[in-house]
């Protein structure tokens, strides 16, 4: 008995016809397929199929044999896959997550370190909100993420990367765009667009700033994320508060300005699950300080006046 006999038998059963199986599935002739099935039945010693006017049907013995035949082929496939994986081990994979826009700053330097540590590594990327990234880390769907230190994140460890100043973004033709700094009282009189709908950490920082300078910031519009908030700024003529890195995402019709009255900051961290035992993750974490220094020294970030 050969594996092809099992494949032919299964194809005939699934198609319900020797002719159909021969033409659609097996690229052979019906007489040749009939001979292969007879050889199989001879080898097994019992009739497996009943020839009928409209095709074929399984005998009771054939129904039992079908289950075992399918299992046998699955075991052969599993054995083949296992042998191939052993001979050609899969490339190591590192799954990374970013807040939207952060990958522009951090990914080039991160990839350089990864190429030095593990040239064969396969990197997967995703961009989500900070709470979504924290949840993905907790569930083991990500190895590492660039996010805010979320409160409800059991089992996660955060390595502080930076304290990002908040800046104001507003339309380029806004009456306040000619100023170097935006005063708190100016913010209170403008249409406010929230950029923190899905970021409780950022929202808390903005609320603390508003309380400290004595203003109320009630959003008339809420962006799903920083990118959508800046689109709302351009379309509504409003002002939004965003972390400094968002300057890399500015559209031509939107500008960034520093805040007056003591610049608030929001924490950015490298998060990972302490239960993650990946050696590659540990090597990456051992070079986190180097990564931070490289990003701080880069020229891609166009800083605004912060004081």
PDB file of C-alpha atoms in Angstrom, residues 52-297:
ATOM      1  CA  UNK A  52     -23.501   2.953  -8.182  1.00  0.00           C
ATOM      2  CA  UNK A  53     -25.211   4.490 -11.199  1.00  0.00           C
ATOM      3  CA  UNK A  54     -24.550   8.029  -9.975  1.00  0.00           C
ATOM      4  CA  UNK A  55     -21.104   7.532  -8.502  1.00  0.00           C
ATOM      5  CA  UNK A  56     -19.703   5.646  -5.542  1.00  0.00           C
ATOM      6  CA  UNK A  57     -20.654   5.145  -1.897  1.00  0.00           C
ATOM      7  CA  UNK A  58     -18.669   3.937   1.095  1.00  0.00           C
ATOM      8  CA  UNK A  59     -19.199   0.476   2.445  1.00  0.00           C
ATOM      9  CA  UNK A  60     -19.219   0.071   6.263  1.00  0.00           C
ATOM     10  CA  UNK A  61     -15.588  -1.057   6.028  1.00  0.00           C
ATOM     11  CA  UNK A  62     -14.843   1.911   3.784  1.00  0.00           C
ATOM     12  CA  UNK A  63     -16.186   4.363   6.389  1.00  0.00           C
ATOM     13  CA  UNK A  64     -13.824   2.945   8.992  1.00  0.00           C
ATOM     14  CA  UNK A  65     -10.921   2.942   6.567  1.00  0.00           C
ATOM     15  CA  UNK A  66     -11.594   6.574   5.553  1.00  0.00           C
ATOM     16  CA  UNK A  67     -11.039   7.898   9.075  1.00  0.00           C
ATOM     17  CA  UNK A  68      -7.771   6.017   9.432  1.00  0.00           C
ATOM     18  CA  UNK A  69      -6.636   7.051   5.950  1.00  0.00           C
ATOM     19  CA  UNK A  70      -7.159  10.713   6.723  1.00  0.00           C
ATOM     20  CA  UNK A  71      -5.347  10.350  10.036  1.00  0.00           C
ATOM     21  CA  UNK A  72      -2.451   8.573   8.357  1.00  0.00           C
ATOM     22  CA  UNK A  73      -2.015  11.387   5.818  1.00  0.00           C
ATOM     23  CA  UNK A  74      -2.177  14.018   8.579  1.00  0.00           C
ATOM     24  CA  UNK A  75       0.520  12.157  10.492  1.00  0.00           C
ATOM     25  CA  UNK A  76       2.694  12.012   7.390  1.00  0.00           C
ATOM     26  CA  UNK A  77       2.255  15.767   6.871  1.00  0.00           C
ATOM     27  CA  UNK A  78       3.110  16.428  10.517  1.00  0.00           C
ATOM     28  CA  UNK A  79       6.198  14.246  10.260  1.00  0.00           C
ATOM     29  CA  UNK A  80       7.277  16.058   7.106  1.00  0.00           C
ATOM     30  CA  UNK A  81       6.787  19.507   8.651  1.00  0.00           C
ATOM     31  CA  UNK A  82       8.651  18.457  11.789  1.00  0.00           C
ATOM     32  CA  UNK A  83      11.600  17.152   9.797  1.00  0.00           C
ATOM     33  CA  UNK A  84      11.773  20.342   7.715  1.00  0.00           C
ATOM     34  CA  UNK A  85      11.631  22.567  10.797  1.00  0.00           C
ATOM     35  CA  UNK A  86      14.442  20.569  12.353  1.00  0.00           C
ATOM     36  CA  UNK A  87      16.599  20.787   9.244  1.00  0.00           C
ATOM     37  CA  UNK A  88      15.739  24.450   8.651  1.00  0.00           C
ATOM     38  CA  UNK A  89      14.870  26.089  11.984  1.00  0.00           C
ATOM     39  CA  UNK A  90      12.435  28.968  11.765  1.00  0.00           C
ATOM     40  CA  UNK A  91      13.860  32.453  12.063  1.00  0.00           C
ATOM     41  CA  UNK A  92      13.440  34.033  15.492  1.00  0.00           C
ATOM     42  CA  UNK A  93      10.599  36.516  15.621  1.00  0.00           C
ATOM     43  CA  UNK A  94      10.315  39.704  17.683  1.00  0.00           C
ATOM     44  CA  UNK A  95       6.871  41.340  17.789  1.00  0.00           C
ATOM     45  CA  UNK A  96       6.953  45.071  18.466  1.00  0.00           C
ATOM     46  CA  UNK A  97       4.196  47.616  19.044  1.00  0.00           C
ATOM     47  CA  UNK A  98       4.248  51.393  18.745  1.00  0.00           C
ATOM     48  CA  UNK A  99       2.040  54.347  19.409  1.00  0.00           C
ATOM     49  CA  UNK A 100       1.114  55.812  16.026  1.00  0.00           C
ATOM     50  CA  UNK A 101       4.037  57.886  14.732  1.00  0.00           C
ATOM     51  CA  UNK A 102       6.642  56.751  17.259  1.00  0.00           C
ATOM     52  CA  UNK A 103       8.131  54.196  14.905  1.00  0.00           C
ATOM     53  CA  UNK A 104       9.586  57.039  12.828  1.00  0.00           C
ATOM     54  CA  UNK A 105      11.849  58.006  15.732  1.00  0.00           C
ATOM     55  CA  UNK A 106      12.686  54.696  17.358  1.00  0.00           C
ATOM     56  CA  UNK A 107      12.512  51.950  14.747  1.00  0.00           C
ATOM     57  CA  UNK A 108      15.652  52.754  12.693  1.00  0.00           C
ATOM     58  CA  UNK A 109      17.890  52.642  15.771  1.00  0.00           C
ATOM     59  CA  UNK A 110      16.075  49.623  17.144  1.00  0.00           C
ATOM     60  CA  UNK A 111      16.548  47.671  13.919  1.00  0.00           C
ATOM     61  CA  UNK A 112      20.260  48.474  13.873  1.00  0.00           C
ATOM     62  CA  UNK A 113      20.647  46.976  17.359  1.00  0.00           C
ATOM     63  CA  UNK A 114      18.577  43.930  16.394  1.00  0.00           C
ATOM     64  CA  UNK A 115      20.678  43.319  13.280  1.00  0.00           C
ATOM     65  CA  UNK A 116      23.780  43.320  15.456  1.00  0.00           C
ATOM     66  CA  UNK A 117      22.260  40.987  18.046  1.00  0.00           C
ATOM     67  CA  UNK A 118      20.386  38.631  15.720  1.00  0.00           C
ATOM     68  CA  UNK A 119      20.829  39.253  11.964  1.00  0.00           C
ATOM     69  CA  UNK A 120      18.295  36.525  11.139  1.00  0.00           C
ATOM     70  CA  UNK A 121      15.503  37.956  13.307  1.00  0.00           C
ATOM     71  CA  UNK A 122      12.094  38.517  11.730  1.00  0.00           C
ATOM     72  CA  UNK A 123      10.400  41.671  13.032  1.00  0.00           C
ATOM     73  CA  UNK A 124       6.646  42.209  13.087  1.00  0.00           C
ATOM     74  CA  UNK A 125       5.186  45.661  13.762  1.00  0.00           C
ATOM     75  CA  UNK A 126       1.822  46.972  14.927  1.00  0.00           C
ATOM     76  CA  UNK A 127       0.564  50.428  15.845  1.00  0.00           C
ATOM     77  CA  UNK A 128      -2.165  50.772  18.456  1.00  0.00           C
ATOM     78  CA  UNK A 129      -3.294  52.930  21.354  1.00  0.00           C
ATOM     79  CA  UNK A 130      -1.334  52.667  24.592  1.00  0.00           C
ATOM     80  CA  UNK A 131      -3.996  50.624  26.465  1.00  0.00           C
ATOM     81  CA  UNK A 132      -4.241  48.234  23.491  1.00  0.00           C
ATOM     82  CA  UNK A 133      -0.465  47.805  23.449  1.00  0.00           C
ATOM     83  CA  UNK A 134      -0.419  47.059  27.180  1.00  0.00           C
ATOM     84  CA  UNK A 135      -3.147  44.445  26.734  1.00  0.00           C
ATOM     85  CA  UNK A 136      -1.246  42.828  23.857  1.00  0.00           C
ATOM     86  CA  UNK A 137       1.856  42.600  26.053  1.00  0.00           C
ATOM     87  CA  UNK A 138      -0.120  41.007  28.884  1.00  0.00           C
ATOM     88  CA  UNK A 139      -1.621  38.443  26.482  1.00  0.00           C
ATOM     89  CA  UNK A 140       1.757  37.586  24.977  1.00  0.00           C
ATOM     90  CA  UNK A 141       0.898  38.914  21.538  1.00  0.00           C
ATOM     91  CA  UNK A 142       3.758  41.416  21.631  1.00  0.00           C
ATOM     92  CA  UNK A 143       7.296  41.045  22.938  1.00  0.00           C
ATOM     93  CA  UNK A 144       7.944  44.732  23.446  1.00  0.00           C
ATOM     94  CA  UNK A 145       6.043  48.000  22.976  1.00  0.00           C
ATOM     95  CA  UNK A 146       6.648  51.742  23.041  1.00  0.00           C
ATOM     96  CA  UNK A 147       3.773  53.078  25.109  1.00  0.00           C
ATOM     97  CA  UNK A 148       2.640  54.999  28.182  1.00  0.00           C
ATOM     98  CA  UNK A 149       3.032  53.369  31.614  1.00  0.00           C
ATOM     99  CA  UNK A 150      -0.535  52.154  32.041  1.00  0.00           C
ATOM    100  CA  UNK A 151      -1.911  51.673  35.563  1.00  0.00           C
ATOM    101  CA  UNK A 152      -3.861  48.459  35.042  1.00  0.00           C
ATOM    102  CA  UNK A 153      -1.082  46.347  33.516  1.00  0.00           C
ATOM    103  CA  UNK A 154      -0.385  43.406  35.799  1.00  0.00           C
ATOM    104  CA  UNK A 155       2.856  41.609  35.006  1.00  0.00           C
ATOM    105  CA  UNK A 156       4.297  44.345  32.820  1.00  0.00           C
ATOM    106  CA  UNK A 157       7.630  46.076  33.376  1.00  0.00           C
ATOM    107  CA  UNK A 158       8.328  49.582  32.077  1.00  0.00           C
ATOM    108  CA  UNK A 159      11.734  50.988  31.162  1.00  0.00           C
ATOM    109  CA  UNK A 160      11.494  54.783  31.064  1.00  0.00           C
ATOM    110  CA  UNK A 161      12.565  56.202  27.708  1.00  0.00           C
ATOM    111  CA  UNK A 162      11.706  59.885  27.844  1.00  0.00           C
ATOM    112  CA  UNK A 163       9.561  62.596  29.364  1.00  0.00           C
ATOM    113  CA  UNK A 164       7.963  64.157  26.324  1.00  0.00           C
ATOM    114  CA  UNK A 165       6.940  67.817  26.519  1.00  0.00           C
ATOM    115  CA  UNK A 166       3.438  68.615  25.354  1.00  0.00           C
ATOM    116  CA  UNK A 167       3.027  71.139  22.584  1.00  0.00           C
ATOM    117  CA  UNK A 168       0.086  72.898  20.994  1.00  0.00           C
ATOM    118  CA  UNK A 169      -0.839  72.193  17.380  1.00  0.00           C
ATOM    119  CA  UNK A 170      -3.014  74.624  15.465  1.00  0.00           C
ATOM    120  CA  UNK A 171      -3.804  75.594  11.873  1.00  0.00           C
ATOM    121  CA  UNK A 172      -1.003  77.411  10.068  1.00  0.00           C
ATOM    122  CA  UNK A 173      -3.355  80.333   9.337  1.00  0.00           C
ATOM    123  CA  UNK A 174      -4.615  80.578  12.942  1.00  0.00           C
ATOM    124  CA  UNK A 175      -4.345  83.999  14.562  1.00  0.00           C
ATOM    125  CA  UNK A 176      -2.080  82.514  17.282  1.00  0.00           C
ATOM    126  CA  UNK A 177       0.290  80.809  14.840  1.00  0.00           C
ATOM    127  CA  UNK A 178       2.574  83.874  14.774  1.00  0.00           C
ATOM    128  CA  UNK A 179       3.412  83.396  18.462  1.00  0.00           C
ATOM    129  CA  UNK A 180       6.331  81.328  19.727  1.00  0.00           C
ATOM    130  CA  UNK A 181       4.369  80.168  22.763  1.00  0.00           C
ATOM    131  CA  UNK A 182       0.694  79.579  23.462  1.00  0.00           C
ATOM    132  CA  UNK A 183      -0.514  80.934  26.818  1.00  0.00           C
ATOM    133  CA  UNK A 184      -3.017  78.994  28.940  1.00  0.00           C
ATOM    134  CA  UNK A 185      -5.623  81.748  28.710  1.00  0.00           C
ATOM    135  CA  UNK A 186      -5.358  81.610  24.909  1.00  0.00           C
ATOM    136  CA  UNK A 187      -6.105  77.894  24.987  1.00  0.00           C
ATOM    137  CA  UNK A 188      -9.191  78.446  27.124  1.00  0.00           C
ATOM    138  CA  UNK A 189     -10.728  80.778  24.524  1.00  0.00           C
ATOM    139  CA  UNK A 190     -10.204  78.494  21.509  1.00  0.00           C
ATOM    140  CA  UNK A 191     -11.949  75.420  20.152  1.00  0.00           C
ATOM    141  CA  UNK A 192     -10.246  72.562  21.952  1.00  0.00           C
ATOM    142  CA  UNK A 193      -9.663  69.250  20.163  1.00  0.00           C
ATOM    143  CA  UNK A 194      -8.810  66.289  22.384  1.00  0.00           C
ATOM    144  CA  UNK A 195      -6.041  63.954  21.231  1.00  0.00           C
ATOM    145  CA  UNK A 196      -6.352  61.640  24.255  1.00  0.00           C
ATOM    146  CA  UNK A 197      -9.594  59.758  23.675  1.00  0.00           C
ATOM    147  CA  UNK A 198      -7.798  56.419  23.802  1.00  0.00           C
ATOM    148  CA  UNK A 199      -4.927  57.445  26.090  1.00  0.00           C
ATOM    149  CA  UNK A 200      -5.852  57.785  29.779  1.00  0.00           C
ATOM    150  CA  UNK A 201      -2.239  58.581  30.727  1.00  0.00           C
ATOM    151  CA  UNK A 202      -2.049  61.498  28.294  1.00  0.00           C
ATOM    152  CA  UNK A 203      -5.505  62.659  29.333  1.00  0.00           C
ATOM    153  CA  UNK A 204      -4.452  62.738  32.986  1.00  0.00           C
ATOM    154  CA  UNK A 205      -1.397  64.871  32.137  1.00  0.00           C
ATOM    155  CA  UNK A 206      -3.508  67.358  30.169  1.00  0.00           C
ATOM    156  CA  UNK A 207      -6.098  67.583  32.948  1.00  0.00           C
ATOM    157  CA  UNK A 208      -3.368  68.150  35.524  1.00  0.00           C
ATOM    158  CA  UNK A 209      -1.867  70.927  33.386  1.00  0.00           C
ATOM    159  CA  UNK A 210      -5.233  72.632  32.940  1.00  0.00           C
ATOM    160  CA  UNK A 211      -5.870  72.475  36.667  1.00  0.00           C
ATOM    161  CA  UNK A 212      -2.417  73.838  37.479  1.00  0.00           C
ATOM    162  CA  UNK A 213      -2.741  76.861  35.172  1.00  0.00           C
ATOM    163  CA  UNK A 214      -6.376  77.471  36.118  1.00  0.00           C
ATOM    164  CA  UNK A 215      -8.207  76.816  32.861  1.00  0.00           C
ATOM    165  CA  UNK A 216     -10.942  74.444  31.702  1.00  0.00           C
ATOM    166  CA  UNK A 217     -10.298  72.378  28.583  1.00  0.00           C
ATOM    167  CA  UNK A 218     -13.576  70.865  27.459  1.00  0.00           C
ATOM    168  CA  UNK A 219     -13.157  69.231  24.065  1.00  0.00           C
ATOM    169  CA  UNK A 220     -15.602  70.156  21.351  1.00  0.00           C
ATOM    170  CA  UNK A 221     -14.092  67.429  19.175  1.00  0.00           C
ATOM    171  CA  UNK A 222     -12.307  64.198  20.097  1.00  0.00           C
ATOM    172  CA  UNK A 223      -9.750  62.476  17.906  1.00  0.00           C
ATOM    173  CA  UNK A 224      -9.376  58.708  18.042  1.00  0.00           C
ATOM    174  CA  UNK A 225      -5.617  59.260  18.183  1.00  0.00           C
ATOM    175  CA  UNK A 226      -3.077  62.018  17.635  1.00  0.00           C
ATOM    176  CA  UNK A 227      -3.220  61.698  13.855  1.00  0.00           C
ATOM    177  CA  UNK A 228      -6.990  62.089  13.726  1.00  0.00           C
ATOM    178  CA  UNK A 229      -6.831  64.935  16.264  1.00  0.00           C
ATOM    179  CA  UNK A 230      -4.514  66.896  13.997  1.00  0.00           C
ATOM    180  CA  UNK A 231      -6.871  66.311  11.088  1.00  0.00           C
ATOM    181  CA  UNK A 232      -9.655  67.769  13.222  1.00  0.00           C
ATOM    182  CA  UNK A 233      -7.437  70.732  14.076  1.00  0.00           C
ATOM    183  CA  UNK A 234      -6.963  71.493  10.388  1.00  0.00           C
ATOM    184  CA  UNK A 235     -10.641  71.107   9.548  1.00  0.00           C
ATOM    185  CA  UNK A 236     -12.198  72.891  12.556  1.00  0.00           C
ATOM    186  CA  UNK A 237      -9.664  75.648  13.234  1.00  0.00           C
ATOM    187  CA  UNK A 238      -9.174  74.376  16.766  1.00  0.00           C
ATOM    188  CA  UNK A 239      -6.130  73.700  18.956  1.00  0.00           C
ATOM    189  CA  UNK A 240      -4.953  70.422  20.430  1.00  0.00           C
ATOM    190  CA  UNK A 241      -2.278  69.390  22.933  1.00  0.00           C
ATOM    191  CA  UNK A 242      -0.033  66.539  21.816  1.00  0.00           C
ATOM    192  CA  UNK A 243       3.346  65.020  22.788  1.00  0.00           C
ATOM    193  CA  UNK A 244       6.411  66.494  21.130  1.00  0.00           C
ATOM    194  CA  UNK A 245       7.011  63.525  18.808  1.00  0.00           C
ATOM    195  CA  UNK A 246       3.805  64.425  16.940  1.00  0.00           C
ATOM    196  CA  UNK A 247       5.811  67.123  15.128  1.00  0.00           C
ATOM    197  CA  UNK A 248       6.969  64.355  12.811  1.00  0.00           C
ATOM    198  CA  UNK A 249       3.343  63.871  11.727  1.00  0.00           C
ATOM    199  CA  UNK A 250       2.420  67.497  10.990  1.00  0.00           C
ATOM    200  CA  UNK A 251       0.559  68.254   7.788  1.00  0.00           C
ATOM    201  CA  UNK A 252       1.638  71.356   5.852  1.00  0.00           C
ATOM    202  CA  UNK A 253      -1.429  73.266   7.073  1.00  0.00           C
ATOM    203  CA  UNK A 254      -0.765  72.586  10.771  1.00  0.00           C
ATOM    204  CA  UNK A 255       1.994  74.072  12.956  1.00  0.00           C
ATOM    205  CA  UNK A 256       3.357  73.320  16.429  1.00  0.00           C
ATOM    206  CA  UNK A 257       3.999  75.805  19.218  1.00  0.00           C
ATOM    207  CA  UNK A 258       5.421  75.524  22.722  1.00  0.00           C
ATOM    208  CA  UNK A 259       3.248  76.013  25.803  1.00  0.00           C
ATOM    209  CA  UNK A 260       3.740  78.862  28.235  1.00  0.00           C
ATOM    210  CA  UNK A 261       3.257  78.553  31.970  1.00  0.00           C
ATOM    211  CA  UNK A 262       5.390  75.501  32.719  1.00  0.00           C
ATOM    212  CA  UNK A 263       5.607  72.773  30.093  1.00  0.00           C
ATOM    213  CA  UNK A 264       3.765  69.547  31.028  1.00  0.00           C
ATOM    214  CA  UNK A 265       5.389  66.220  30.109  1.00  0.00           C
ATOM    215  CA  UNK A 266       4.080  62.710  29.499  1.00  0.00           C
ATOM    216  CA  UNK A 267       6.111  59.561  30.115  1.00  0.00           C
ATOM    217  CA  UNK A 268       7.139  57.285  27.277  1.00  0.00           C
ATOM    218  CA  UNK A 269       8.277  53.788  28.198  1.00  0.00           C
ATOM    219  CA  UNK A 270       9.522  50.555  26.731  1.00  0.00           C
ATOM    220  CA  UNK A 271       7.139  47.914  28.050  1.00  0.00           C
ATOM    221  CA  UNK A 272       7.437  44.141  28.187  1.00  0.00           C
ATOM    222  CA  UNK A 273       5.946  41.207  30.059  1.00  0.00           C
ATOM    223  CA  UNK A 274       8.176  40.020  32.899  1.00  0.00           C
ATOM    224  CA  UNK A 275       7.122  36.442  32.108  1.00  0.00           C
ATOM    225  CA  UNK A 276       8.593  36.703  28.609  1.00  0.00           C
ATOM    226  CA  UNK A 277      11.752  34.575  28.624  1.00  0.00           C
ATOM    227  CA  UNK A 278      12.925  35.440  25.102  1.00  0.00           C
ATOM    228  CA  UNK A 279      16.761  35.656  25.050  1.00  0.00           C
ATOM    229  CA  UNK A 280      16.534  38.184  22.225  1.00  0.00           C
ATOM    230  CA  UNK A 281      14.273  40.406  24.322  1.00  0.00           C
ATOM    231  CA  UNK A 282      16.784  40.292  27.168  1.00  0.00           C
ATOM    232  CA  UNK A 283      19.633  41.279  24.841  1.00  0.00           C
ATOM    233  CA  UNK A 284      17.575  44.147  23.512  1.00  0.00           C
ATOM    234  CA  UNK A 285      16.760  45.370  27.016  1.00  0.00           C
ATOM    235  CA  UNK A 286      20.456  45.270  27.917  1.00  0.00           C
ATOM    236  CA  UNK A 287      21.029  47.888  25.203  1.00  0.00           C
ATOM    237  CA  UNK A 288      18.045  50.091  26.034  1.00  0.00           C
ATOM    238  CA  UNK A 289      20.245  52.923  27.355  1.00  0.00           C
ATOM    239  CA  UNK A 290      22.174  52.904  24.081  1.00  0.00           C
ATOM    240  CA  UNK A 291      18.896  53.068  22.179  1.00  0.00           C
ATOM    241  CA  UNK A 292      17.749  56.055  24.247  1.00  0.00           C
ATOM    242  CA  UNK A 293      21.034  57.916  23.669  1.00  0.00           C
ATOM    243  CA  UNK A 294      20.899  57.321  19.913  1.00  0.00           C
ATOM    244  CA  UNK A 295      17.359  58.699  19.632  1.00  0.00           C
ATOM    245  CA  UNK A 296      18.162  61.723  21.804  1.00  0.00           C
ATOM    246  CA  UNK A 297      21.084  62.578  19.513  1.00  0.00           C
TER     247      UNK A 297
END
